[in-house]
Structures are given as structure tokens and as C-alpha cells.
Coordinates of C-alpha atoms in Angstrom, one line a residue:
X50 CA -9.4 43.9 40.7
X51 CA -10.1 39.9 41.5
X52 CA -13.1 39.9 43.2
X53 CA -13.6 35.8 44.6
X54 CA -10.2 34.8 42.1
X55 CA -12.8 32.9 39.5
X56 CA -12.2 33.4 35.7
X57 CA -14.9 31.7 33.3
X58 CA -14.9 30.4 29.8
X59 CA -18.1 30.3 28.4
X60 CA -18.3 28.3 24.8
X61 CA -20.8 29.2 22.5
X62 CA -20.5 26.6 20.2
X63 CA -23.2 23.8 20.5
X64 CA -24.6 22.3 17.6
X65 CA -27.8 24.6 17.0
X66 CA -28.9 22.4 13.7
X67 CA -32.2 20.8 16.0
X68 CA -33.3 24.6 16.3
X69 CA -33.2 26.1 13.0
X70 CA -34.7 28.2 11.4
X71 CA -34.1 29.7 14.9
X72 CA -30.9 29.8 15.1
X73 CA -30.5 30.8 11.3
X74 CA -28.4 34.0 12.3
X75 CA -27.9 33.3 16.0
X76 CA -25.9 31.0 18.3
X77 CA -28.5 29.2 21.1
X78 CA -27.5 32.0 23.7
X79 CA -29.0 34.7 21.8
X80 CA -31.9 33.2 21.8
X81 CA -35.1 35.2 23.8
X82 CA -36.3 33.6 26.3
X83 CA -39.6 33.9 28.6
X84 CA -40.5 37.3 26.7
X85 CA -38.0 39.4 28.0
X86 CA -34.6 37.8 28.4
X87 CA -31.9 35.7 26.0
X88 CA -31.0 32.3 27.1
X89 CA -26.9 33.6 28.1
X90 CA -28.4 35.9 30.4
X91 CA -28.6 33.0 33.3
X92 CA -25.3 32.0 32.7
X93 CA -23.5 36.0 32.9
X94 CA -26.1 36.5 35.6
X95 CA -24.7 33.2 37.8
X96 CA -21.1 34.8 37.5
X97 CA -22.1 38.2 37.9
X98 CA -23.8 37.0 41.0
X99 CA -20.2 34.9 42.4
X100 CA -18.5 38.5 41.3
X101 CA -16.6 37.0 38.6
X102 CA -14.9 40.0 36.1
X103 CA -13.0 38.2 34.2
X104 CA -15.0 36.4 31.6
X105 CA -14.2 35.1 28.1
X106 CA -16.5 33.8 25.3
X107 CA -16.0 32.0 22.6
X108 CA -18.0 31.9 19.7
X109 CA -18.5 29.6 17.1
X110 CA -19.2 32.2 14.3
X111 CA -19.7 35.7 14.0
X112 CA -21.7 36.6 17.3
X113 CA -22.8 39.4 15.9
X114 CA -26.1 38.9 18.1
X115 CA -24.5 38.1 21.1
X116 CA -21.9 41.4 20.4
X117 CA -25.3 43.5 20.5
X118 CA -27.2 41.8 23.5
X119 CA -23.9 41.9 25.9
X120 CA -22.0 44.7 24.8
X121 CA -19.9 46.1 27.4
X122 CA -21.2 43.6 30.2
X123 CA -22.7 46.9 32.1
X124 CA -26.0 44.9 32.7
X125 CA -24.2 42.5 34.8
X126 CA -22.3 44.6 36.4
X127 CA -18.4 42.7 33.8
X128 CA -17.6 45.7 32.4
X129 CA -14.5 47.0 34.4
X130 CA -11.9 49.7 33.9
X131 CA -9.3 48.4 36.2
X132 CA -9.0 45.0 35.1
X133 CA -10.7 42.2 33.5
X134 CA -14.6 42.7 31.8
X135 CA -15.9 40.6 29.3
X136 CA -13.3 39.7 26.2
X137 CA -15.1 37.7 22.9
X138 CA -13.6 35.4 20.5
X139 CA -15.6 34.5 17.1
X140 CA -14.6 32.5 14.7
X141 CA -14.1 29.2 16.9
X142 CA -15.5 26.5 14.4
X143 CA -12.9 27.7 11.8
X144 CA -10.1 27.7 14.2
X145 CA -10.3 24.3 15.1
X146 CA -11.1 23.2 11.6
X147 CA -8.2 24.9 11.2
X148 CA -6.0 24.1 14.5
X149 CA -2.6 25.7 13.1
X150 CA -3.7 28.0 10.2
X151 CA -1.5 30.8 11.9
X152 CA 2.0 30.1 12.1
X153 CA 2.6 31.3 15.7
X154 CA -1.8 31.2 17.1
X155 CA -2.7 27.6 17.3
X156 CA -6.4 26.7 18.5
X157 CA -6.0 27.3 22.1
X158 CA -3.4 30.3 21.8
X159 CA -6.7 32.2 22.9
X160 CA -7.5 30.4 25.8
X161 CA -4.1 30.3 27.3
X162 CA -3.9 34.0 27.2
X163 CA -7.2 34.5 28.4
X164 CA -6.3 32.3 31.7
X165 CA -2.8 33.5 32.2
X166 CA -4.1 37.1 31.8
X167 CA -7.0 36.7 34.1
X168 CA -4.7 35.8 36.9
X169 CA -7.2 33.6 38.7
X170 CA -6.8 30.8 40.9
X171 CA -9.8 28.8 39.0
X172 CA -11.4 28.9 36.3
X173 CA -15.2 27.9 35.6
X174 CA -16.1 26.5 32.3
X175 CA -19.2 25.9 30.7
X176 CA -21.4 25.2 27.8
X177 CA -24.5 27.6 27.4
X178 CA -27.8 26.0 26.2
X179 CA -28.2 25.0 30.1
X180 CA -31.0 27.5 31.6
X181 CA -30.5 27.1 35.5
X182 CA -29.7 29.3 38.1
X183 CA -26.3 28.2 39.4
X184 CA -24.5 29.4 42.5
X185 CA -20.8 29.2 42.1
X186 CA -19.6 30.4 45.0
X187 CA -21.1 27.2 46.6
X188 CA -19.1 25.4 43.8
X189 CA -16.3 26.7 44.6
X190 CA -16.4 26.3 48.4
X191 CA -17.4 22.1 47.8
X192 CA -14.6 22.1 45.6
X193 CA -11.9 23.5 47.6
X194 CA -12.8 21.3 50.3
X195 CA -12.9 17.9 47.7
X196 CA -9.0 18.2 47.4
X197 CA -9.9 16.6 43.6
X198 CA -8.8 18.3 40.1
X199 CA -12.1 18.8 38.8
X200 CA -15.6 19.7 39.9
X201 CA -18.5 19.0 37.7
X202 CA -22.2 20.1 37.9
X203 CA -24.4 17.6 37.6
X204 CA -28.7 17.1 38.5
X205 CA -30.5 14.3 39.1
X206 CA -33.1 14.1 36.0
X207 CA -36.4 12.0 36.3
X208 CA -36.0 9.9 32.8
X209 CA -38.8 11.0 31.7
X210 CA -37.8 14.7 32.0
X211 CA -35.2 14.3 29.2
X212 CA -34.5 13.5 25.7
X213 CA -32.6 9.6 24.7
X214 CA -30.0 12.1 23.1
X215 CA -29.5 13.4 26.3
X216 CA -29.1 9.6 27.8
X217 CA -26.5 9.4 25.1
X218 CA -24.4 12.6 25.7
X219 CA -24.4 13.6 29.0
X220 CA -24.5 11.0 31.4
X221 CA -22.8 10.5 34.8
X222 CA -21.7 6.7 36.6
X223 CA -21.0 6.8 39.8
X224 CA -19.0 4.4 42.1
X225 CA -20.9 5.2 45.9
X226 CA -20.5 9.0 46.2
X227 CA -17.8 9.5 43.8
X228 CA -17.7 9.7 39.9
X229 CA -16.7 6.8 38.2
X230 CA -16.9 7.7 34.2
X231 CA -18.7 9.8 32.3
X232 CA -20.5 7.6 29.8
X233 CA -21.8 7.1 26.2
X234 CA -25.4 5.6 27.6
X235 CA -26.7 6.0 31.0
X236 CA -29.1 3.3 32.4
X237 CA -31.7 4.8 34.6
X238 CA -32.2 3.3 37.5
X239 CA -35.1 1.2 39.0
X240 CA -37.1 4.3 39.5
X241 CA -36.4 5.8 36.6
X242 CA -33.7 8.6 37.4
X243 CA -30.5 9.0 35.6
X244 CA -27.4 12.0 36.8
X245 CA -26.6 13.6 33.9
X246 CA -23.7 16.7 33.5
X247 CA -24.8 20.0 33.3
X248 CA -21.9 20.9 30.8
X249 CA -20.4 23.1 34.0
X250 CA -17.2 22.5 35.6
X251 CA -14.8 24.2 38.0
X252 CA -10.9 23.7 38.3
X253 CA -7.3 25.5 38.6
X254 CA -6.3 27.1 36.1
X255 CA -3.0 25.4 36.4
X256 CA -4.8 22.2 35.7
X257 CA -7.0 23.8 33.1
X258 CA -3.4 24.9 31.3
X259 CA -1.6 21.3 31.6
X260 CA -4.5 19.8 29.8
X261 CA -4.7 22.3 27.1
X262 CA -0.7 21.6 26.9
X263 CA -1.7 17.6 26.6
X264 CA -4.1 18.2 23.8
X265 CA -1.7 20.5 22.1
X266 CA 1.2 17.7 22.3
X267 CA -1.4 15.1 21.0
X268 CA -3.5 17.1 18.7
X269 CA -6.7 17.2 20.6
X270 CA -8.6 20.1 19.5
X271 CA -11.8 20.2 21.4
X272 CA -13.5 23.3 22.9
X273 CA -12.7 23.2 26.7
X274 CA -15.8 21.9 28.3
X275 CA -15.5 19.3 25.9
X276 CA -11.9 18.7 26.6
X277 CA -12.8 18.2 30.5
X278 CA -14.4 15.4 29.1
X279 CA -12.0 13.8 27.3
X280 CA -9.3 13.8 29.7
X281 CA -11.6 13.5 32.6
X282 CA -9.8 9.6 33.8
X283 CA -6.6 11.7 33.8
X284 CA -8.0 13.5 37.0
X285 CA -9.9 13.2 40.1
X286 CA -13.3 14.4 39.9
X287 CA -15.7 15.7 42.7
X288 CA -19.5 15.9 42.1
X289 CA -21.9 19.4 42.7
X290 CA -25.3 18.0 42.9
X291 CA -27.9 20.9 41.6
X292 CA -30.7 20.6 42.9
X293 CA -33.0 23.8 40.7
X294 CA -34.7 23.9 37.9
X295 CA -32.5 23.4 34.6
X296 CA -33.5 22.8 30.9
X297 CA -30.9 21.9 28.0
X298 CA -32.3 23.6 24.7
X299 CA -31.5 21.8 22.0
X300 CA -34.4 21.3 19.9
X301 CA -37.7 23.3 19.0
X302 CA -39.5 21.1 21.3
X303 CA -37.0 21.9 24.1
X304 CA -37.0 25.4 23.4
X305 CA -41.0 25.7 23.1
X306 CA -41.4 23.3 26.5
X307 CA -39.1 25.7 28.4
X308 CA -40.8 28.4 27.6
X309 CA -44.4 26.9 28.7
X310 CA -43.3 25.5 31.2
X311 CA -42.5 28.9 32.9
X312 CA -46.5 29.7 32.9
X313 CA -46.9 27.9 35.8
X314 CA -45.8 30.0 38.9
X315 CA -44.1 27.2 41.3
X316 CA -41.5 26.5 38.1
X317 CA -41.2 30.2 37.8
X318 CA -40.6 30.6 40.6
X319 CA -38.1 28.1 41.2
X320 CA -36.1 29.7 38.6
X321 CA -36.6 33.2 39.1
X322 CA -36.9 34.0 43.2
X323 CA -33.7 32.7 44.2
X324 CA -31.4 34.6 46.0
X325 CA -29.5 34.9 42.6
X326 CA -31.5 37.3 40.3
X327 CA -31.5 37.0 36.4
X328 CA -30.7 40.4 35.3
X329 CA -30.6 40.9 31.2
X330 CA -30.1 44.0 29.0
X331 CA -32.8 46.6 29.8
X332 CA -34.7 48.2 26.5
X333 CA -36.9 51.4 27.4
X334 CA -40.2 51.1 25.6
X335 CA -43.5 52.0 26.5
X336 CA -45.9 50.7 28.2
X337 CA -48.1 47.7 26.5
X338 CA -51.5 48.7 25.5
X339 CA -54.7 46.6 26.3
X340 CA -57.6 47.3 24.1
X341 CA -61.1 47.0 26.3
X342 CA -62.1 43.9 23.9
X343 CA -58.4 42.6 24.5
X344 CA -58.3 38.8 26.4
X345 CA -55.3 37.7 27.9
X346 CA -54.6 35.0 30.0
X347 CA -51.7 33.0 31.4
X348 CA -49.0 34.8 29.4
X349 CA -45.9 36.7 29.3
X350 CA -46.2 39.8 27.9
X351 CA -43.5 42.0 26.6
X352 CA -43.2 45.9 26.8
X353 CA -44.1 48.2 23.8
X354 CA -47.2 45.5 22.8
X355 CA -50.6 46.2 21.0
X356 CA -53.2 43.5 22.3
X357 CA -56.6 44.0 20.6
X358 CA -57.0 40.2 20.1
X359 CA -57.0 37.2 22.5
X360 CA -53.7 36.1 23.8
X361 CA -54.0 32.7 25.7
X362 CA -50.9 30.6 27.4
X363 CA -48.5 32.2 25.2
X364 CA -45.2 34.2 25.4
X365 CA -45.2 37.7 23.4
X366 CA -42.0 39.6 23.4
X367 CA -41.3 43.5 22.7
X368 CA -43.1 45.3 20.2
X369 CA -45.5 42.3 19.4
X370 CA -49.1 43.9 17.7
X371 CA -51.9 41.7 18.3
X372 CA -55.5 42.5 16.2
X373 CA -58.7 43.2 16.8
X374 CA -60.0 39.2 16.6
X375 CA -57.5 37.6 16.3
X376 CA -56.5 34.7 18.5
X377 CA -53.0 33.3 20.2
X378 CA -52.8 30.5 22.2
X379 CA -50.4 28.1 23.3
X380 CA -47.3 30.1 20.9
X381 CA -44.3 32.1 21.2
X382 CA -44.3 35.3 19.2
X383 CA -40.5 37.5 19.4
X384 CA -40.2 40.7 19.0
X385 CA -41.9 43.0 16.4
X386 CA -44.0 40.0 15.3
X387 CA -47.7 41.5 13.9
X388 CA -50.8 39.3 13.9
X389 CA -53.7 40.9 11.3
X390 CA -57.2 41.2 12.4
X391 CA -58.9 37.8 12.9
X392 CA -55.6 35.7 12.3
X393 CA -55.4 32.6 14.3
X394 CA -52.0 30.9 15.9
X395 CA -51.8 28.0 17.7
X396 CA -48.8 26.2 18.8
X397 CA -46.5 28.1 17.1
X398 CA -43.2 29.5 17.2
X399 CA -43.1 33.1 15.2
X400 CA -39.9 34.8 15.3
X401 CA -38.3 38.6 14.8
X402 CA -40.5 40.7 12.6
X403 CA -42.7 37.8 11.6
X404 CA -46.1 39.6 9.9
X405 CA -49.2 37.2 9.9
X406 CA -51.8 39.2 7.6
X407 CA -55.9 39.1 8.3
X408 CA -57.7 36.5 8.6
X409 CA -54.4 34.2 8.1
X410 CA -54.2 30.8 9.8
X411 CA -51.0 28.7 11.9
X412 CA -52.4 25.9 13.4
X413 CA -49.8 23.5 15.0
X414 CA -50.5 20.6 18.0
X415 CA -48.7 19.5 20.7
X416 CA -46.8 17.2 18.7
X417 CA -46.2 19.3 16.0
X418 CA -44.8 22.8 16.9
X419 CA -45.0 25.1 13.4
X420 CA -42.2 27.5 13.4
X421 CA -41.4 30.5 10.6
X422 CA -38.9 32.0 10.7
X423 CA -37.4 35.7 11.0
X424 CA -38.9 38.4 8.4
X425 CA -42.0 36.3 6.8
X426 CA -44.6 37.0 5.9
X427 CA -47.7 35.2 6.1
X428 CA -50.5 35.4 3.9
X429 CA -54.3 34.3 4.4
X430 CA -55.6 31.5 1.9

């Protein structure tokens, strides 16, 4: 069944060198997320939300991470057994490394099946390191009325909100109200605001096909968000100014900031009570235990956690053990992470199964976040 006749390609490809040793074995969708979720969650939760079933990502390697956090798509309501659901391809880097490695598959043999098989009208594409909370439906409806090929997301960004990489990779001219270019520097203006893309655009799929038919005929082999790009002065393009919050994660500082930055209640909130809920993958565990001489303040706290210790302005995931003494503050500690008795961690990034022993020490700063990554082990001096 087509639901609102909206098909989406979602590419999980993005460079994810800036988070490592992060994203060692993952792609920067799997990552967790504010305790409890895993940054693709937003993004499956915006087009669960404009009742799109037909959805297609693409994977840069093996996904096996993102294969065990989605599965079927039954937490966001994609799985269907009529029609359409949630289809995966891996593998993408090699493929277009590789463009015509298979006689009769070339790079985009995927994507044109995907779209002709969907039988939708449009087609919303996307990167996903953006964290935002995106209506589409009200996408759609601008961009029906525009008349123009392409619709692209964009947010006004105070300057000093943003990276200079970002100034170099995502920025947005425009001529009045309309887009002029999409450039390799923007300037910001006089009071220091700059329009940069959110990586999220909306068109026919009959367009979407004829370009993918251009870069075939001229050897263009770019993932398709990226190919919007490229042959973006080949169409007309309307602008969808959103106006939430929204955080590209790209680094360890961008990563650690967003996290933070969801400790204070008005961002929270700005994020999370919309009238588009963030639904993710639901784990049964039990209920986390405070210990009487437990202190915990400010934080997000996963289910299934032991907190003997003090936690302070920090996000725990599931299965986290804190110890008698020991001290947390201003970190991020995933899941099954253990912190001995009297070990201390400050600004700190600690991820899956991570064991800090007694009396051990990680002491970062605000400038210097110290990340270890999955399955260490940490001994004291």
C-alpha cells in the first residue's frame, strides 16, 4: 500500500574517519545516542511519522550494526507484508570504487530498481549524521506548491554554532528568496549567520531517474544526495527553511557536544516534544538500581544500570555498572561499560563493554575529550 506516495533513500556512507575509534565497527547511524537511542532513529522516525513504507538504505560497508538495530523496521511501524518495508544495500563504497564490476549491475542498478519498484511519485533523499526532527509531509506540501525540480532542507546556523568544515561543505547562496548555488565557502553575513544544507532533499522520482541516467552517460558515480549536488544548476531548486534543533556529527567533539547539549531541558525539549516522536528499538531490561550512597545529577540514565558511585552531567547507557566511590562527570559511558570502586572519569567518551578497574583514572577537559574504545580495559597506575 502507498500511504502519502513518498519513497526515501537514506545513504549511510559519510566519511566517519573524525569519529574513530567510534566508528571502528559501525557507520555514524549506529551510533547511541542520548542513552537510549542510535543516531538513524530520527531519521526512520521523521518518515515513519510522514507514513513513508518504502525505504531503502544504502550502506557503505557491511552494516552489520545497523542490520541488528533496524531489523524488520517493526519499531517504526516499515515493516509491511503487502508492499514495500525497509530493503538494505551494503557494500556501497566498493561499488562505486568499482562502478561496472558486474557485467549487467552498474553502481546505480540498485537505486533504479529501488525507485521504479517503490512506485512513488517522490522520492526523499538524505544523508544521516543530521540529528533533527524533520516533518516531511510539510516538505512535501511546500514543494508541490514551488512548481521547481528539487526541494532542499536547509537551517539558518549562527556561525558560531558550526564547524569551518561545515562553512566549506555545506553551504547555501541565495539570490532574494530563491537559491542561487550551493557553494564551496559560505561568507556569513554581518551578523554572523550562514544557510547551510541539511543533506535532505525531496523530488520526483522521474527527475531523480533522469539524473541517475546523466551520471550513468557521463560516468558520475556519486551516492545520490551527493549527486543532487552536482547537478543541482541543471534544475530548479525551492528552499525548506527548518527552523528545530539539528546537529551534524562528524567529529568526537560534535558527537560529545550533542549529547551534552541534550542535559538542558529547553534543547530537549525542542527536539523531543514535537508533534513527531522519536521512537527507536525497545530492549526489555530491568529497572536501574540506585544504591542509598549513589549521587546523580543532571544525567541520562539507561535501563538495567548499577549506580553506587556519583554520576554528574553525564549520559550512561544500558547495562552501565557504576561503583561504590567512584566518580562520573561530564562523560558518555555505552552500554555494558563498568567503572571499579573509586575510579574517576571526566570528560570522557567510554564505549561498549569498556571495564575501568578500581581506583583507575580518565581525566579529559573541555578541550580535550579522551575516548577508548569498545572492549578495553583500563587499569589503575
Amino acid at each position: 500500500m502507498v500511504k502519502n506516495n513518498i519513497c526515501a533513500i537514506i545513504n549511510l556512507t559519510e566519511d566517519a574517519t573524525e569519529l574513530k575509534p567510534l566508528t571502528n565497527n559501525r557507520p555514524i547511524a549506529a551510533l547511541p545516542f542520548a542513552g537510549r537511542y542510535r543516531i538513524i532513529d530520527f531519521m526512520l522516525s521523521d518518515l515513519a511519522h510522514a507514513e513513508i513504507n518504502s525505504v531503502g538504505l544504502f550502506i557503505g560497508e557491511s552494516g552489520r550494526s545497523i542490520y541488528d538495530h533496524v531489523r524488520s523496521g517493526g519499531a517504526w511501524d516499515l515493516q509491511s507484508e503487502v508492499a514495500g518495508g525497509i530493503f538494505t544495500f551494503s557494500h556501497q563504497d566498493w561499488k562505486r570504487n568499482n562502478p561496472n564490476a558486474h557485467e549487467n549491475e552498474d553502481f546505480y542498478y540498485n537505486h533504479r530498481l529501488f525507485l521504479e519498484r517503490s512506485k512513488s511519485e517522490y522520492v526523499f533523499v538524505a544523508g544521516s549524521k543530521i540529528i533533527a526532527n524533520l516533518d516531511i509531509i510539510a516538505v512535501r506540501k511546500q514543494h508541490i506548491q514551488s512548481g521547481k525540480d528539487v526541494t532542499v532542507v536547509y537551517k539558518h546556523f549562527d556561525k558560531n554554532q558550526i564547524s569551518d568544515q561545515e562553512l566549506l561543505a555545506h553551504g547555501i547562496v541565495f539570490d532574494g528568496d530563491d537559491i542561487e548555488k550551493f557553494t564551496d565557502y559560505v561568507t556569513p553575513s554581518e551578523d554572523g549567520k550562514v544557510n547551510l544544507s541539511l543533506n535532505m532533499y525531496l523530488l520526483g522520482v522521474d527527475k531523480m531517474l533522469s539524473i541517475i541516467d546523466k551520471a550513468t552517460e557521463e560516468g558520475v558515480y556519486l551516492e545520490l544526495n551527493e549527486l543532487l549536488q552536482h547537478y543541482s544548476t541543471t534544475c530548479s531548486l525551492n528552499s525548506f527553511e527548518y527552523t528545530g534543533y539539528a546537529s551534524n556529527i562528524d567529529t568526537i567533539d560534535k558527537y560529545y557536544k550533542a549529547n551534552m547539549e541534550l542535559l538542558s531541558f529547553p534543547t530537549f525539549a525542542s527536539l523531543f516534544q514535537t508533534s513527531i516522536p522519536i521512537l527507536t528499538k525497545t530492549k526489555h531490561g530491568s529497572p536501574t538500581y540506585y544504591s542509598p550512597e549513589s549521587e546523580v545529577r543532571e544525567s541520562f540514565v539507561g535501563s538495567d544500570t548499577f549506580i553506587s558511585g556519583t554520576v554528574k552531567r553525564s549520559v550512561l547507557n544500558r547495562r552501565v555498572v557504576v561503583e561504590k566511590d567512584a566518580i562520573v562527570m561530564n562523560s558518555i559511558l555505552l552500554q555494558g561499560t563498568k567503572v571499579g570502586e573509586g575510579a574517576q572519569i571526566e570528560y570522557a567518551i567510554l564505549d561498549k563493554n569498556t571495564t575501568v578497574e578500581a581506583g583507575a583514572k580518565i581525566i579529559g577537559s573541555p578541550d580535550d575529550i579522551k575516548v577508548i574504545g569498545k572492549n578495553s580495559h583500563i587499569y589503575a597506575d
